[in-house]
PDB file of C-alpha atoms in Angstrom:
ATOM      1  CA  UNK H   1     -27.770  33.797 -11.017  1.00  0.00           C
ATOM      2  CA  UNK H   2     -24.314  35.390 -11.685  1.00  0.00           C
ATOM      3  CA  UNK H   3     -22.224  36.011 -14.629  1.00  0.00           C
ATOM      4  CA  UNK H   4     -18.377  34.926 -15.100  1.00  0.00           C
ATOM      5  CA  UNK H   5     -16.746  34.079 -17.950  1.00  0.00           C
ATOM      6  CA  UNK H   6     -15.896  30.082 -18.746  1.00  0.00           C
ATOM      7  CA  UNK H   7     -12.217  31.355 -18.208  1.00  0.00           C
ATOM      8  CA  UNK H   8     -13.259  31.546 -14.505  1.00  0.00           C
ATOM      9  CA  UNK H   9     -15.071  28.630 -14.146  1.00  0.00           C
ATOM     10  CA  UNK H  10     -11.963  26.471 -15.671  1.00  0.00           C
ATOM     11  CA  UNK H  11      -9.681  28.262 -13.020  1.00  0.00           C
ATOM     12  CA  UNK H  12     -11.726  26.276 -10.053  1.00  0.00           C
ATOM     13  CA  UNK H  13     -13.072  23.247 -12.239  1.00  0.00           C
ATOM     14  CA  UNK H  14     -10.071  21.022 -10.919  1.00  0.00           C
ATOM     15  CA  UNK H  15     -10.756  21.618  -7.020  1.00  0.00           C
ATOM     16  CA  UNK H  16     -14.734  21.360  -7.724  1.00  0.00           C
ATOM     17  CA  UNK H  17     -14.021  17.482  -6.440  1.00  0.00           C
ATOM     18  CA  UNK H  18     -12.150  18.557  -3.067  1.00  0.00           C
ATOM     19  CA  UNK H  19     -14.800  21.106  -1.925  1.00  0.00           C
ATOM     20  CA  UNK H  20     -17.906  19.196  -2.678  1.00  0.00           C
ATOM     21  CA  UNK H  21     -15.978  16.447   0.039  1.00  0.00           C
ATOM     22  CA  UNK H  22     -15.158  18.843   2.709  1.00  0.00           C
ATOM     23  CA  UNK H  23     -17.491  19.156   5.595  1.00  0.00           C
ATOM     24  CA  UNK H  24     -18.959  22.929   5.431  1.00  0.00           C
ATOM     25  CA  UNK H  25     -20.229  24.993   8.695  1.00  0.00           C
ATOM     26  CA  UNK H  26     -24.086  24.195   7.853  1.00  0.00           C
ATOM     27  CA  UNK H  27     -25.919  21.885   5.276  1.00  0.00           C
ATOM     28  CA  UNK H  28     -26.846  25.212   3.719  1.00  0.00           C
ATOM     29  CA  UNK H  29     -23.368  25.654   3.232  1.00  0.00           C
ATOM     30  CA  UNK H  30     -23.003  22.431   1.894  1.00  0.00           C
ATOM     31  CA  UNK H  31     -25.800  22.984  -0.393  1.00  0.00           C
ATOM     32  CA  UNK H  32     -24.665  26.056  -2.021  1.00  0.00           C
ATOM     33  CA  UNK H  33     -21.049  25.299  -2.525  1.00  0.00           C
ATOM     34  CA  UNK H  34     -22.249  21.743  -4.368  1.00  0.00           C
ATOM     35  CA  UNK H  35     -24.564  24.237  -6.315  1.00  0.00           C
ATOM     36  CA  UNK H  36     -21.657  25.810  -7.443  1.00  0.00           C
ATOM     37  CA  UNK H  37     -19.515  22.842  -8.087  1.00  0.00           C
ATOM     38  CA  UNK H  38     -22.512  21.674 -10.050  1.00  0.00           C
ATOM     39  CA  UNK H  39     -22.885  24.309 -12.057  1.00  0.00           C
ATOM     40  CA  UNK H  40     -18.872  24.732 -12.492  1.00  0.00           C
ATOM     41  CA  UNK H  41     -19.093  20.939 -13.760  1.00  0.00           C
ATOM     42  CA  UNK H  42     -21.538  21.845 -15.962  1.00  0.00           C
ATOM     43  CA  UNK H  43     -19.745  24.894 -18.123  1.00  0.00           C
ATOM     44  CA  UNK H  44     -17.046  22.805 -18.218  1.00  0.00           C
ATOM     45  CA  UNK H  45     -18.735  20.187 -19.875  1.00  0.00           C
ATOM     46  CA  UNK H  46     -19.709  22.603 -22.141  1.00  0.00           C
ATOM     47  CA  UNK H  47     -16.126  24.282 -23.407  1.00  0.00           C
ATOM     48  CA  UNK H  48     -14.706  21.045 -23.557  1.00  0.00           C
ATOM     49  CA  UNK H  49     -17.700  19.785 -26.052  1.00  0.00           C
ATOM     50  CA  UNK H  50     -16.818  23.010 -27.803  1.00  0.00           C
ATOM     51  CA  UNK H  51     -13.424  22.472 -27.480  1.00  0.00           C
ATOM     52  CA  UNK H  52     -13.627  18.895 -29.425  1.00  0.00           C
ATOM     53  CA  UNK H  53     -15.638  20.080 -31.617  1.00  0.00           C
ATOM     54  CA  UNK H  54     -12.845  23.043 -32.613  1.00  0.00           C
ATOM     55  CA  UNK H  55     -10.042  20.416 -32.477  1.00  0.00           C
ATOM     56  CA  UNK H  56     -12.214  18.193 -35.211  1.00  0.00           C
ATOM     57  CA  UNK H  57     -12.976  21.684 -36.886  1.00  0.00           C
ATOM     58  CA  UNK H  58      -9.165  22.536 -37.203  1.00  0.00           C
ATOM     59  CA  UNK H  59      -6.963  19.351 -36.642  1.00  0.00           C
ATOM     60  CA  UNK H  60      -5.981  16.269 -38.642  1.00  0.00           C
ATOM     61  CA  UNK H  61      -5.860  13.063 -37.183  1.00  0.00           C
ATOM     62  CA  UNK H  62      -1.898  12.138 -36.255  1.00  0.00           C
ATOM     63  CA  UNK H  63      -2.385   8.428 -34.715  1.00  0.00           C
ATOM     64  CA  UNK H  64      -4.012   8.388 -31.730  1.00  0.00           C
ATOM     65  CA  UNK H  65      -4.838  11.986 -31.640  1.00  0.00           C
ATOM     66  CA  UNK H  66      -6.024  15.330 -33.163  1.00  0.00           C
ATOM     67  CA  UNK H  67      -3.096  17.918 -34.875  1.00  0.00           C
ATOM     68  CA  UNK H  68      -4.150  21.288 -35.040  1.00  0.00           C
ATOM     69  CA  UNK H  69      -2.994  22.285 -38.890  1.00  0.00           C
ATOM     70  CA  UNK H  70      -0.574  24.674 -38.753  1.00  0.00           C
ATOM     71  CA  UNK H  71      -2.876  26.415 -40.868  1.00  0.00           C
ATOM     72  CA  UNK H  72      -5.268  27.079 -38.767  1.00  0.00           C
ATOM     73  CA  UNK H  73      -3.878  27.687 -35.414  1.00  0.00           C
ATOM     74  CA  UNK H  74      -4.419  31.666 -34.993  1.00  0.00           C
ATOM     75  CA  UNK H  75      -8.612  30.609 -36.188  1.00  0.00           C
ATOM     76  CA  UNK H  76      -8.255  27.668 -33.461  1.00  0.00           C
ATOM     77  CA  UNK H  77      -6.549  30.344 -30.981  1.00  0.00           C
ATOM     78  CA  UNK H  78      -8.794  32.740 -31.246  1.00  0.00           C
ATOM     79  CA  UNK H  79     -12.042  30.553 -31.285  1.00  0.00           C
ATOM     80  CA  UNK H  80     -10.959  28.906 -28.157  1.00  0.00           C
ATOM     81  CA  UNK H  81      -9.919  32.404 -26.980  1.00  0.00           C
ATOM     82  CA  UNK H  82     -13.741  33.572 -27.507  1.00  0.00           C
ATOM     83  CA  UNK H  83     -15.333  31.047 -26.218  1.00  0.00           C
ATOM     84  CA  UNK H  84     -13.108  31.189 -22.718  1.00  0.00           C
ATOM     85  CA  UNK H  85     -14.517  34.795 -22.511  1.00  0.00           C
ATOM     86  CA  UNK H  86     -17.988  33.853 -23.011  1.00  0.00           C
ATOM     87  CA  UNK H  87     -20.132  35.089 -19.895  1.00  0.00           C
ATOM     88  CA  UNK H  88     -22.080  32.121 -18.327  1.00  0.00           C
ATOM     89  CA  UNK H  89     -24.397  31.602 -15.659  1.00  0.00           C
ATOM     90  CA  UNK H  90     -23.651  29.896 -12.336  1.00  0.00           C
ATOM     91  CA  UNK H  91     -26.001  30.029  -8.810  1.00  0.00           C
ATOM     92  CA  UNK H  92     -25.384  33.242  -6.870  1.00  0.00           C
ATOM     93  CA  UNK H  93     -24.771  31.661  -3.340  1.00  0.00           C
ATOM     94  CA  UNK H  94     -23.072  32.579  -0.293  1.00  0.00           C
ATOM     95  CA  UNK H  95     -19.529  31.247  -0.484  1.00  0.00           C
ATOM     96  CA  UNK H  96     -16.979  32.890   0.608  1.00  0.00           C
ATOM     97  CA  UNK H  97     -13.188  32.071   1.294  1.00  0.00           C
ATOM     98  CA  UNK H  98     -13.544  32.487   4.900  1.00  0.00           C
ATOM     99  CA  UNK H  99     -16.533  29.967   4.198  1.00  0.00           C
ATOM    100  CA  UNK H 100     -13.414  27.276   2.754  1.00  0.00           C
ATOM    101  CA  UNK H 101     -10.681  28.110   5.223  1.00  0.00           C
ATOM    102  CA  UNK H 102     -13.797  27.305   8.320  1.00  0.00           C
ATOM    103  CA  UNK H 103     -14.661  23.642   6.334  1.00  0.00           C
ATOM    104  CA  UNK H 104     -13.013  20.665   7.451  1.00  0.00           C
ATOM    105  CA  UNK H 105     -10.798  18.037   5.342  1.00  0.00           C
ATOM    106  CA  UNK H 106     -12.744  14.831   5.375  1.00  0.00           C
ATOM    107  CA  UNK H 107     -10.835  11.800   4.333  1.00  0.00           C
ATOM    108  CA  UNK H 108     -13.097  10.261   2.193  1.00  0.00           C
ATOM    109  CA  UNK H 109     -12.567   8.777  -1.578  1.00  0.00           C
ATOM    110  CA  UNK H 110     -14.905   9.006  -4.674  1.00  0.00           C
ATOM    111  CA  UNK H 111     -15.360   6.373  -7.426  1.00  0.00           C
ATOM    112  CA  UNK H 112     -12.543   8.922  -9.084  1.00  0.00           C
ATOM    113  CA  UNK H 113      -9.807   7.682  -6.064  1.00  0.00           C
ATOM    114  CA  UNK H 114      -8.661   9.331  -2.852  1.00  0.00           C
ATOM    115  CA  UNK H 115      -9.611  13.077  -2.361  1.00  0.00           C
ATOM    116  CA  UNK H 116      -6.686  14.988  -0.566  1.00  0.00           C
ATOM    117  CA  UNK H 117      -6.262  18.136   0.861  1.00  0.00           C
ATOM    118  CA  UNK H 118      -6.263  21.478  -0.627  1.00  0.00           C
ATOM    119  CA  UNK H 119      -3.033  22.548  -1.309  1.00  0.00           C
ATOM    120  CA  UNK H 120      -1.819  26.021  -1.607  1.00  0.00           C
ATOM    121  CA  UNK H 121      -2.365  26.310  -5.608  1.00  0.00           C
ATOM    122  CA  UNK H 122      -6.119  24.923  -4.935  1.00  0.00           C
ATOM    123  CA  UNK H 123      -6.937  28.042  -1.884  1.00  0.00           C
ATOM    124  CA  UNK H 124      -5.007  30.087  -5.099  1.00  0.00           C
ATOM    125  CA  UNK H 125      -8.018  29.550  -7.603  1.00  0.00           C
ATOM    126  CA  UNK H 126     -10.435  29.148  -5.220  1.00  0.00           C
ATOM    127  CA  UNK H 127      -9.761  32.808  -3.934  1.00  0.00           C
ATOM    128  CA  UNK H 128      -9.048  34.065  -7.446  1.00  0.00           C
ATOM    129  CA  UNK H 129     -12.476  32.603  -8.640  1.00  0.00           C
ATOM    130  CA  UNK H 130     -14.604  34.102  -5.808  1.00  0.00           C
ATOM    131  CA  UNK H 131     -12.706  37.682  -6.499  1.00  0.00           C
ATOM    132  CA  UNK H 132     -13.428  37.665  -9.476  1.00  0.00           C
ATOM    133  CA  UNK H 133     -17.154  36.230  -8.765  1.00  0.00           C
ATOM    134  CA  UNK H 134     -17.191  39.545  -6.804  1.00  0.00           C
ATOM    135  CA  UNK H 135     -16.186  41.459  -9.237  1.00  0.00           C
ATOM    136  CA  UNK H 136     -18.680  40.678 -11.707  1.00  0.00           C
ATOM    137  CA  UNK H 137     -21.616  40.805  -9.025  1.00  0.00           C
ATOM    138  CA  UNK H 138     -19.886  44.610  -8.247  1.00  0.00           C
ATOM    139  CA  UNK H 139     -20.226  45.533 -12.457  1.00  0.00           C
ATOM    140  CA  UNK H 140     -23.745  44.133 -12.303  1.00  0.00           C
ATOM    141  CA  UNK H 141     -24.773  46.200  -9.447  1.00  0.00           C
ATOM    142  CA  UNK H 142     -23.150  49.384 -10.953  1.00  0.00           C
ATOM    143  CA  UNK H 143     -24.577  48.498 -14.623  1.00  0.00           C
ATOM    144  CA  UNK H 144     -28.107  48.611 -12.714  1.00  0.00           C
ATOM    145  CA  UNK H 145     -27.688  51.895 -11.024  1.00  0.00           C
ATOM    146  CA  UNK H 146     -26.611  53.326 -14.550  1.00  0.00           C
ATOM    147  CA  UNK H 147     -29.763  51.876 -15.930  1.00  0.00           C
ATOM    148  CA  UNK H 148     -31.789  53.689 -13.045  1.00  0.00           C
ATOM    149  CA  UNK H 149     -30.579  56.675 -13.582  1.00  0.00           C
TER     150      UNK H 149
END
């Protein structure tokens, strides 16, 4: 397993769809990028549980929907701010950007609707989500060799 921070995971949550329908190099591919997705699905569940449960924390009902009170928006700020740093776990799998820009665009549709293409500002998160995947894997490795020593 590998750290990031929920911040990460809610930078590729919206293309999680598009890559789990795109035809990879290998079923193993295939496995471990729908391991991802999976788990990606999964923290995001999570924050926006926690992010309800802030908005019923700090917000008034106006109609249909939840006010933050003006009150409280630097707590509701903040708390939201924390809990998009907060370091989760997701599968460490091979996945790489050279990985997406090999797959193939299947045109296929979910129960959700149509899945299209990846566009330029999906290959955008997706490579700023594996970087900084890579970055944390590089701090773990370093905090390990400290710990060695």
């Amino acid at each position: 397993m590998i750290k990031v921070k929920i911040r990460d995971i809610m930078m590729i949550e919206p293309v999680g769809k598009k890559l789990i329908s795109y035809e990879w190099g290998t079923p193993a591919k295939s496995y471990n990028v729908f391991k991802v997705i999976d788990a990606v699905f999964g923290q995001r569940n999570f924050f926006s549980s926690e992010k309800s449960k802030l908005f019923k924390k700090y917000g008034e009902k106006d109609g249909d929907t939840i006010k933050i009170k003006d009150e409280f928006v630097e707590q509701y700020k903040e708390e939201i701010d924390t809990l998009l740093n907060l370091e989760v776990e997701i599968p460490d799998v091979e996945f790489t950007l050279q990985d997406v820009m090999e797959s193939g665009y299947i045109d296929s549709e979910l129960e959700s609707g149509k899945i299209d293409k990846l566009t330029p500002i999906d290959m955008y998160r997706i490579e700023t989500f594996l970087n900084k995947v890579q970055e944390y894997a590089i701090s773990d490795i370093k905090a390990k060799r400290e710990g060695a020593k």
